[in-house]
Coordinates of C-alpha atoms in Angstrom, one line a residue:
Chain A
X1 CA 237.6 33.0 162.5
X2 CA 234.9 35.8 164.1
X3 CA 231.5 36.1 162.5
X4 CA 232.7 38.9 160.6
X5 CA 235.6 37.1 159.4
X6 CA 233.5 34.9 157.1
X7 CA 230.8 37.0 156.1
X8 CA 231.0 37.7 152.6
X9 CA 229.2 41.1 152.6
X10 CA 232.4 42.0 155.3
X11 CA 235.1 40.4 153.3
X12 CA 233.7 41.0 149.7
X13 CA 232.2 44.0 147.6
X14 CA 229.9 41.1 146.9
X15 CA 228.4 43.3 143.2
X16 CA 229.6 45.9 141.4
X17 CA 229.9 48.6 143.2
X18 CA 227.8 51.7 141.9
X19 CA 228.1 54.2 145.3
X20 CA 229.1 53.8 148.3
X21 CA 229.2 56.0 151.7
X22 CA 230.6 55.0 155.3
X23 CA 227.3 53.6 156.0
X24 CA 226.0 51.8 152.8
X25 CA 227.1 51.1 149.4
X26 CA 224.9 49.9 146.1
X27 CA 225.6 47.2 144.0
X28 CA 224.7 46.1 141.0
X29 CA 223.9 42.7 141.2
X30 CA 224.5 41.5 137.5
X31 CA 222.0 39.1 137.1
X32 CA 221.0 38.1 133.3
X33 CA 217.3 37.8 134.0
X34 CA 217.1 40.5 136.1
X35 CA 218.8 43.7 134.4
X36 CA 218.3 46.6 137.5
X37 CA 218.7 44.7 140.5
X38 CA 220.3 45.8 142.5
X39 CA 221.5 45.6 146.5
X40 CA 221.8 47.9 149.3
X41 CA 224.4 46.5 151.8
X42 CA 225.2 48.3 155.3
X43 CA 228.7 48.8 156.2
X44 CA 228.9 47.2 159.9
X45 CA 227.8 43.7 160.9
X46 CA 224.5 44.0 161.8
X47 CA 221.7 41.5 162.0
X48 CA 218.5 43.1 161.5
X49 CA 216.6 46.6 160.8
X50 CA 215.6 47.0 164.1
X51 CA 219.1 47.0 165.5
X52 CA 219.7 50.2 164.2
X53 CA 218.7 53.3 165.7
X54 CA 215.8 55.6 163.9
X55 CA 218.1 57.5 162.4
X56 CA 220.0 54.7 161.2
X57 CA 216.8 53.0 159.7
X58 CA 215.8 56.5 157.6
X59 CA 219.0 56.7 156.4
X60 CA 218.8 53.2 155.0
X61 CA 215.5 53.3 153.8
X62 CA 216.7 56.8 152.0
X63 CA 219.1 55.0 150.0
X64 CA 217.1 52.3 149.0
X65 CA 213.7 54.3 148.1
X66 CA 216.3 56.4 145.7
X67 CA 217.5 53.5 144.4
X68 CA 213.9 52.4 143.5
X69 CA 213.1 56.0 142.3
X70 CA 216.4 56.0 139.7
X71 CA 215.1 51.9 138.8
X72 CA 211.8 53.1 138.0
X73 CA 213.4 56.3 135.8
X74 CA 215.6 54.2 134.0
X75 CA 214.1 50.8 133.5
X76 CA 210.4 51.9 133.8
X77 CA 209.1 48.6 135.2
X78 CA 205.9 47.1 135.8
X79 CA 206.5 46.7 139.2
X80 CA 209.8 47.1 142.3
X81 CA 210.3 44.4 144.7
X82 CA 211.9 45.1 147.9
X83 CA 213.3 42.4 150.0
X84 CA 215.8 42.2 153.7
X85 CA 215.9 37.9 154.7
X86 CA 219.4 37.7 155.5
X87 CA 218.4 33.9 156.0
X88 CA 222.3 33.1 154.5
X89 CA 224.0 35.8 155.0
X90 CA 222.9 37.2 158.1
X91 CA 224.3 40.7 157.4
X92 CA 221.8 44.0 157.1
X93 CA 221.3 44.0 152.8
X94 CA 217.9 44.5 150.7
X95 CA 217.6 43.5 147.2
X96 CA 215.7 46.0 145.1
X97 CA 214.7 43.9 141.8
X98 CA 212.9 45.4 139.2
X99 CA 210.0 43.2 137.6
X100 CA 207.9 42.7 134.2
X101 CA 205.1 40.7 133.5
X102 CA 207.4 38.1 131.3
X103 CA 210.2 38.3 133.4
X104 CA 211.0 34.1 134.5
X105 CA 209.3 34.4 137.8
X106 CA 206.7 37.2 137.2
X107 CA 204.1 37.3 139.5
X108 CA 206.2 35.1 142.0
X109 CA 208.6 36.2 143.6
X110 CA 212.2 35.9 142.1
X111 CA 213.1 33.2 144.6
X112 CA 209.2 31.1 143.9
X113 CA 208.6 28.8 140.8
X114 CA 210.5 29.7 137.7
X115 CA 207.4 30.6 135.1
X116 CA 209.2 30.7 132.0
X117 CA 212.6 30.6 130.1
X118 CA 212.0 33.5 127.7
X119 CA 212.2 37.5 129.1
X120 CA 211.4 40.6 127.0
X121 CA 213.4 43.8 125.7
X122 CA 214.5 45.5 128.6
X123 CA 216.3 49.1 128.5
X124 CA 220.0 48.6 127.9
X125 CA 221.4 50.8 131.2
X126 CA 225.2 50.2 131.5
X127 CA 226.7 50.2 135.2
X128 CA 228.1 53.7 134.6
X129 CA 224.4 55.6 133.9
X130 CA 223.3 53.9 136.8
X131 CA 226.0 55.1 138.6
X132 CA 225.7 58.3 137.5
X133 CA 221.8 58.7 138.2
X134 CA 222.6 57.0 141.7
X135 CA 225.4 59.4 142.5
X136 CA 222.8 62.5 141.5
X137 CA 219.8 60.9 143.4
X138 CA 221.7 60.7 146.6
X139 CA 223.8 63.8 146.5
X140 CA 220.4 65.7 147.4
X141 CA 220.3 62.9 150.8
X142 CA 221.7 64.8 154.0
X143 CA 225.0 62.7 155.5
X144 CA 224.1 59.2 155.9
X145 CA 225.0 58.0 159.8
X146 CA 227.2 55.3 160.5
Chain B
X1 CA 184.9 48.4 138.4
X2 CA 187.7 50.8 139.3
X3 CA 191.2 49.2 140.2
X4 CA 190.3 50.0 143.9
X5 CA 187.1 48.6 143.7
X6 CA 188.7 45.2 142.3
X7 CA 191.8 45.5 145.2
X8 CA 191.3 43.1 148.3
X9 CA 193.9 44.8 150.1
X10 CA 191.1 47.9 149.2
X11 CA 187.6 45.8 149.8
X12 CA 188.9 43.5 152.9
X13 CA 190.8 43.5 156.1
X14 CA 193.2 40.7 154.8
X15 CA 193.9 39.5 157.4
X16 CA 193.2 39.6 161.7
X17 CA 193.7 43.1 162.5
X18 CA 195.8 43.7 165.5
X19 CA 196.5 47.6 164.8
X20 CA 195.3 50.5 162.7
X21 CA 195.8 53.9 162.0
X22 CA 194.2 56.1 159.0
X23 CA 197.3 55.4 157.4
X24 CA 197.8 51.8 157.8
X25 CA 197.0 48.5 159.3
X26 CA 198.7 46.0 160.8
X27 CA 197.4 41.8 160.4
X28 CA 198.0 38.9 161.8
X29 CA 198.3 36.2 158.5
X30 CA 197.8 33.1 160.7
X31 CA 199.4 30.6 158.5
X32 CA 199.9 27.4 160.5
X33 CA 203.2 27.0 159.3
X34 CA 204.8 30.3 160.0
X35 CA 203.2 31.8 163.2
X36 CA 203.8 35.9 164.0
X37 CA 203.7 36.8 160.2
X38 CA 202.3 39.7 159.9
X39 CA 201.8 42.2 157.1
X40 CA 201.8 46.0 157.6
X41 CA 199.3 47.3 154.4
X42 CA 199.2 51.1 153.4
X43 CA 195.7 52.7 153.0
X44 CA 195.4 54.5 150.1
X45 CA 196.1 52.0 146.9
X46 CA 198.9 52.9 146.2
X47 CA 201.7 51.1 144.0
X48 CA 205.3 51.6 145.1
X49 CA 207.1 53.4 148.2
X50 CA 208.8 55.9 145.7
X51 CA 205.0 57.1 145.2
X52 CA 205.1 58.2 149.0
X53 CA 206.2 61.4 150.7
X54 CA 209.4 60.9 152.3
X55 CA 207.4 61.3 155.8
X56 CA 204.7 58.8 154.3
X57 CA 208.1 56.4 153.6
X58 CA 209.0 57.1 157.3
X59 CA 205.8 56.8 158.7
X60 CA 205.5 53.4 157.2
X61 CA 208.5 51.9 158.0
X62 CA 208.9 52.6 161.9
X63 CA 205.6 50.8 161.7
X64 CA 207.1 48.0 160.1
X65 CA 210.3 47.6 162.0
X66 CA 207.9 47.8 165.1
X67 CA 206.2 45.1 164.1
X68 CA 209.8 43.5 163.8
X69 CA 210.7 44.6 166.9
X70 CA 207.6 43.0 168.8
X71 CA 208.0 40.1 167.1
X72 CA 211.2 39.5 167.6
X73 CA 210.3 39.8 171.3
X74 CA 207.5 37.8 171.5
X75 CA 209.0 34.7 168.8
X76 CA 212.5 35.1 169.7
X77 CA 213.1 33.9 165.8
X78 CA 216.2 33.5 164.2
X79 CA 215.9 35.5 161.3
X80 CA 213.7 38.2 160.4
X81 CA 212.4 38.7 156.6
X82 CA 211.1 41.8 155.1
X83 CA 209.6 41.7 151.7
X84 CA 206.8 44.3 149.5
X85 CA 206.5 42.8 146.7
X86 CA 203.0 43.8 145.0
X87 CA 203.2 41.6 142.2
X88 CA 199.8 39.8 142.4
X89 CA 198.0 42.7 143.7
X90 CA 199.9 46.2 143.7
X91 CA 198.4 47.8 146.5
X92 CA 201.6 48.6 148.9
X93 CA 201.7 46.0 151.6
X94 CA 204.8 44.6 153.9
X95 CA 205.3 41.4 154.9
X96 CA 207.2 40.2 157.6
X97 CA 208.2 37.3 159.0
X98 CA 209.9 35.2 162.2
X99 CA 212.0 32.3 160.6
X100 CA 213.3 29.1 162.5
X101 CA 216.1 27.4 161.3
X102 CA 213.8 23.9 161.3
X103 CA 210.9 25.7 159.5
X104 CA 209.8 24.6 156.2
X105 CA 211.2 26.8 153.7
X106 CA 214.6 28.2 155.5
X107 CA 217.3 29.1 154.5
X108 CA 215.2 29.9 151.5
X109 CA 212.5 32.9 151.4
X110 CA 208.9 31.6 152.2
X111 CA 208.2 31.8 148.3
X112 CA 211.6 29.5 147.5
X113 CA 211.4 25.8 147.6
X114 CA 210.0 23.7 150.7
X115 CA 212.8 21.9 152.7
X116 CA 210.7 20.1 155.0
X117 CA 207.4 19.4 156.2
X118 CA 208.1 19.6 160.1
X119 CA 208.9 22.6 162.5
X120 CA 209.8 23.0 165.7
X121 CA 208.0 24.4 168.4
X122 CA 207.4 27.7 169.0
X123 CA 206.3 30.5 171.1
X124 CA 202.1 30.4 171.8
X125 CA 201.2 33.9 171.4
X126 CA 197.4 34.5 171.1
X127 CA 196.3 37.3 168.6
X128 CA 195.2 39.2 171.4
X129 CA 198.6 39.5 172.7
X130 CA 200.3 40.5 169.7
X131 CA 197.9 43.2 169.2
X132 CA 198.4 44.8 173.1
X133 CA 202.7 44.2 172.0
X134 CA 201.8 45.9 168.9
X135 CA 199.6 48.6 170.6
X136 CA 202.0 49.4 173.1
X137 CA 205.2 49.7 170.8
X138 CA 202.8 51.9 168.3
X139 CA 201.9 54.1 171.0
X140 CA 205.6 55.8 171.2
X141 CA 205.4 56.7 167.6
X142 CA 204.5 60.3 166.3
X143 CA 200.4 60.7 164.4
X144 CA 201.0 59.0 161.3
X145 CA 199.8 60.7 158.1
X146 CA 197.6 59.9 155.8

């Protein structure tokens, strides 16, 4: 089977999907300790940021500073982390995670030492206001390149 | 003392400087066991990428994917990772970083569990030629601003 054949960010939706465009899509990752986070996942096969053109990497960057900006308006966290390893899945995402101080990794990373069991109240967002502040967020973006 | 005052990214280099501009720097980390990291860190303390301009955001980033892009030519690594977290000290900083299948954390994140204790060999590239790779790549790019 090719490369693309088995990646799961080719063959899967891999989240729920909250917008998409022929480039890029956002998805909600779902996560119980981590209400917000979600991922930014390009559309082709491709390894890493700088195998995209300029153009290619503002467009990307575009959707995942909104993303932030609608994370921060709705969740109003202490902090955003922004991550691209691709150590697994070797397929152009980022992970946009929003953080508190009680949250079970805070101030490591999500993937460091797990701190404690117990998180705070977080702002109940359901998957359609995200989508909806997403969609509004990105409509003012010009066309995103493939 | 004011938050800047307290803010090592604010009151030190952080780091072997290989690159600056009034906008940012670019360091060498030298930690033994991941050679070629290197962290891009803003100015101005300042807390999230959302809090830039959108030519700020741009600005930024071409200087961080060419950092990627010279290391990736200088390491040859198998993976690049890209994280800004902020969590310990929220003054906007990038990290990023040439992975080896053999190194000690991978597949995980650098912050994720150890795997191992040995790594391969790798690429000798002196600080001094990472900063004429760096200065080279860095002098295509339009003034950055502040």
């Amino acid at each position: 089977m090719s490369e693309t054949g088995r990646c799961e960010l080719c063959s899967t939706t891999a989240g729920e999907l909250l917008w998409s465009s022929p480039a890029c899509r956002i998805v909600l990752v779902n996560e119980a300790d981590y209400p917000g986070f979600c991922r930014v996942i390009w559309t082709a096969h491709v390894r890493e940021m700088s195998d995209l053109s300029t153009a290619q990497q503002q467009a990307l960057m575009a959707v995942v500073f909104a993303v932030e900006a609608v994370l921060r308006q709705l969740y109003d966290p202490l902090k955003i982390n922004l991550a691209s390893f691709g150590n697994m899945v070797p397929h152009l995402h980022w992970h946009i995670i929003p953080r508190w101080a009680d949250d079970p990794h805070f101030p490591e990373p999500i993937w460091g030492r797990r701190q404690r069991d117990s998180t705070g109240l977080r702002p109940k967002v359901s998957a359609a206001q995200l989508a909806a502040a997403m969609q509004q967020a990105l409509a003012a973006l010009p066309d995103l390149p493939q």
